[in-house]
Tab-separated table of C-alpha atoms in Angstrom:
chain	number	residue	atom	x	y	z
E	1	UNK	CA	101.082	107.113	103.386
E	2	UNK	CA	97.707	106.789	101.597
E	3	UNK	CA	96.669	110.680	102.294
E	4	UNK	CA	98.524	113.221	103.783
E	5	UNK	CA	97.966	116.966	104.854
E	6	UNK	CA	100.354	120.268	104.856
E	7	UNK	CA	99.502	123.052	106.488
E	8	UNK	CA	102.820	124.903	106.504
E	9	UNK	CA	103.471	128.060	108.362
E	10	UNK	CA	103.528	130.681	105.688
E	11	UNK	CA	104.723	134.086	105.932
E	12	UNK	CA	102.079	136.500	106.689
E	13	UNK	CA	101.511	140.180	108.003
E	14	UNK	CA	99.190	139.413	110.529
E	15	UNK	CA	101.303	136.618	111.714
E	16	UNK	CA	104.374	138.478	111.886
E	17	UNK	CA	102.769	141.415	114.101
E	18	UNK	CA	100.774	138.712	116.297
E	19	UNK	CA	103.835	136.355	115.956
E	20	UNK	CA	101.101	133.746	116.858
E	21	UNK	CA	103.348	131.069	115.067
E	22	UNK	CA	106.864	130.953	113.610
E	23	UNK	CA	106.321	131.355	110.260
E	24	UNK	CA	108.904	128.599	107.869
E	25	UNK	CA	110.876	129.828	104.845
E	26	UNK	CA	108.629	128.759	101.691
E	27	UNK	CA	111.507	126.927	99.613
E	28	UNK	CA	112.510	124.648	102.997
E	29	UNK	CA	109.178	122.692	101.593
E	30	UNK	CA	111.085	121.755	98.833
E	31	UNK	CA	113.333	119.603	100.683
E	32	UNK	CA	110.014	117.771	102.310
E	33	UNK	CA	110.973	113.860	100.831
E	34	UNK	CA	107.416	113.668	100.237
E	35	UNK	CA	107.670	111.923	96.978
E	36	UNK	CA	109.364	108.687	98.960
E	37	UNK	CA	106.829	108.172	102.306
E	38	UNK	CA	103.613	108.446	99.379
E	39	UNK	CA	101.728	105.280	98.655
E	40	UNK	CA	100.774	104.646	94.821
E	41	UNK	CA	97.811	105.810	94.716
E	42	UNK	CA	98.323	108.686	97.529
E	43	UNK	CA	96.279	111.871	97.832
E	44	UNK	CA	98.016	114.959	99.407
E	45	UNK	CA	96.212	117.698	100.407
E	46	UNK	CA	98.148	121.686	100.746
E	47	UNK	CA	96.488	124.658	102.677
E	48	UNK	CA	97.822	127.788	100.737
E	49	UNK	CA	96.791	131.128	102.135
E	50	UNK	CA	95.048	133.714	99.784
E	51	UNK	CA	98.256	134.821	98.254
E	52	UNK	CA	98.310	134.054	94.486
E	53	UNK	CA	102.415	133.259	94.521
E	54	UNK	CA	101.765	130.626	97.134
E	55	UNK	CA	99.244	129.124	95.191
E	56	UNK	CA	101.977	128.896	92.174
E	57	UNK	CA	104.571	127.732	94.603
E	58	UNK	CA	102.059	125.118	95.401
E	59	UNK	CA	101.845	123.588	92.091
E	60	UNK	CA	105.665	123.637	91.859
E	61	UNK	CA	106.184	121.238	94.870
E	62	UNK	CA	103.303	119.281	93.048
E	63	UNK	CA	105.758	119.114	90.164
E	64	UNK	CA	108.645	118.151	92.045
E	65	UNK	CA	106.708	115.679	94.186
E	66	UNK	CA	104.689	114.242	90.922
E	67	UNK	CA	101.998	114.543	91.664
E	68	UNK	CA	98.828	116.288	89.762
E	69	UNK	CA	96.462	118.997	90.784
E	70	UNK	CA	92.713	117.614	90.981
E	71	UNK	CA	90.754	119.293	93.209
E	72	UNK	CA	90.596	122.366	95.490
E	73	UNK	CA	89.010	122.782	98.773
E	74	UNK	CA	87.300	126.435	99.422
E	75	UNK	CA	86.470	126.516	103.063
E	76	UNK	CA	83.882	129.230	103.874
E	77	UNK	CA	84.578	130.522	107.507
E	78	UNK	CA	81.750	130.614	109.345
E	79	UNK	CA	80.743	132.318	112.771
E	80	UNK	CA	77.598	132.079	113.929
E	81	UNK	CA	75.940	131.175	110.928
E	82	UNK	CA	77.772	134.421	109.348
E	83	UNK	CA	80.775	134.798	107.196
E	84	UNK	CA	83.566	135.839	109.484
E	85	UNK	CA	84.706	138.918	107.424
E	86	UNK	CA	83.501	141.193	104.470
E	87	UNK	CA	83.494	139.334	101.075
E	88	UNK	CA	84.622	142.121	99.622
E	89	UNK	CA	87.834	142.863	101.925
E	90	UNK	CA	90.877	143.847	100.140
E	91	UNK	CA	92.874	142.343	103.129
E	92	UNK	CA	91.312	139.102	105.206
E	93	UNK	CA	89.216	136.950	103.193
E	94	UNK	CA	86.493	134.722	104.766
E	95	UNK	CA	87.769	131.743	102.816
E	96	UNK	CA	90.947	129.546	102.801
E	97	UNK	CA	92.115	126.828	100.279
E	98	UNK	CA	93.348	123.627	100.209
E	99	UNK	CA	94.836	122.129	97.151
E	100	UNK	CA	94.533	118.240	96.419
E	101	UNK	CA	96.912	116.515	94.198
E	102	UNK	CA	96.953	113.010	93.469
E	103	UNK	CA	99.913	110.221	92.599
E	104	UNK	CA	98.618	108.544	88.896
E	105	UNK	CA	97.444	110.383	85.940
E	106	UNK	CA	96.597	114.038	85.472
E	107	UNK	CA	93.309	115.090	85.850
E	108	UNK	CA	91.309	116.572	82.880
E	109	UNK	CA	90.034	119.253	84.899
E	110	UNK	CA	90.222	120.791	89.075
E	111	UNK	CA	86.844	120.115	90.694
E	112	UNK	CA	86.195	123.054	93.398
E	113	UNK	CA	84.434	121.820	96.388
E	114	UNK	CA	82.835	124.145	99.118
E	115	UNK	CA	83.135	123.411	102.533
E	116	UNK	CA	81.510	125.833	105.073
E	117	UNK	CA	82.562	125.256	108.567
E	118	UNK	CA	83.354	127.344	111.829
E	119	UNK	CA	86.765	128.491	112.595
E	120	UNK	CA	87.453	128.349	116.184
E	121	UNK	CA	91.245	129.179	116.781
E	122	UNK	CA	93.318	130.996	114.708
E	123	UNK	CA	95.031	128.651	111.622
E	124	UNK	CA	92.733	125.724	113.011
E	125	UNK	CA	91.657	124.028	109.680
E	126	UNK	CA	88.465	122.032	109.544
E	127	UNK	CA	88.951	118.220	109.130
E	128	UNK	CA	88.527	116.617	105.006
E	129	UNK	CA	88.331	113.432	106.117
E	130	UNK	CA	84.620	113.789	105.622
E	131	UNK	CA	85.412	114.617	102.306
E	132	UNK	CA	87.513	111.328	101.300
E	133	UNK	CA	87.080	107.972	101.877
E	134	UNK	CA	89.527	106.957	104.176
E	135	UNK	CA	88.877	103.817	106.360
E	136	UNK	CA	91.458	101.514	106.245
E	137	UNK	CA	94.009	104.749	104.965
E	138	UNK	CA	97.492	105.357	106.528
E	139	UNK	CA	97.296	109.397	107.227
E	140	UNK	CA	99.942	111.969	107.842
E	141	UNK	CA	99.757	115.262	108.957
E	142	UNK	CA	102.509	117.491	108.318
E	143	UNK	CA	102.587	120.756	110.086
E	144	UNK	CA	99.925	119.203	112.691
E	145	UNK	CA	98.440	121.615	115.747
E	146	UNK	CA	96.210	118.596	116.722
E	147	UNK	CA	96.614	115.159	117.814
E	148	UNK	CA	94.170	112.919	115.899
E	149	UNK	CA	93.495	109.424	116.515
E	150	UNK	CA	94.763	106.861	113.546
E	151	UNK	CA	96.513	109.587	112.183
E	152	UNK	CA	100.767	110.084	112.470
E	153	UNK	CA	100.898	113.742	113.333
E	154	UNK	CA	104.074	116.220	113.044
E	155	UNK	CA	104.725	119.530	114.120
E	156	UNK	CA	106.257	121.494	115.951
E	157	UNK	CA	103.116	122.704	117.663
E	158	UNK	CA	101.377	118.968	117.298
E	159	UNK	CA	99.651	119.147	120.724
E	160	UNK	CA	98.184	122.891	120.717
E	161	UNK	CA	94.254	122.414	119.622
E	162	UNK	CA	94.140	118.988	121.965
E	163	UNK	CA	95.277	121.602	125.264
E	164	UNK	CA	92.152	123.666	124.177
């Protein structure tokens, strides 16, 4: 695959008390073969919540996959034109982030880009492939809640956001 995207089931508070999805033990992503479905010059794409250790475990599968850290996505939740919670809240941020790592060299620095879109269901990411050029790409989604045409989606909850 030419681009693929993870959006894992992480442990989290709010998810455990909702229990709005079964959340996946962290170190079962290290037995993801990613390394071996990845095209040569593959881009790979990790939602991480707002928890700094996931960010860290993040670059550790990027390590074990080989792949480098480039670029990370900061999407600004919106609502009505509004940010859907307090900046300043010490417990639900208005902002999620999506790591992009990249088969080849390293990069010389991360780029941050900003993408400010609505959230509509809960753990419903906006789409990148605005963001990358992608015609003519073979696309995975791991972790999918969406059927999406031209793309291979997986999940155990792949057909959730098309029922909506």
């Amino acid at each position: 695959f030419d681009f693929v995207v993870l959006d894992p089931p992480w442990p989290n508070a709010s998810v455990k008390r909702s229990k709005i999805y079964k959340e996946m033990d962290v170190f079962d992503l290290y037995q993801l073969p990613l390394p071996s479905i990845l095209a040569q010059d593959a881009i790979v794409c990790l939602w991480v919540t707002n928890k700094l250790k996931y960010h860290e475990l993040a670059k550790k599968l990027f390590k074990k996959w080989r792949l480098h850290l480039y670029k990370q996505i900061i999407w600004i939740k919106m609502k009505d034109g509004q940010l859907i919670f307090d900046i300043r809240s010490k417990h639900r941020k208005p902002f999620e982030i999506c790591l992009v790592a990249r088969t080849g060299p390293p990069a010389t620095s991360v780029e941050s880009v900003f993408l400010g879109a609505s959230q509509t269901f809960h753990s419903q990411k906006p789409s990148l492939e605005y963001l990358f050029d992608l015609k003519d790409k073979k696309k995975l989604e791991l972790f999918a809640r969406r059927v999406v045409e031209d793309w291979t989606c997986w999940g155990n909850e792949t057909l959730l956001f098309n029922a909506i």
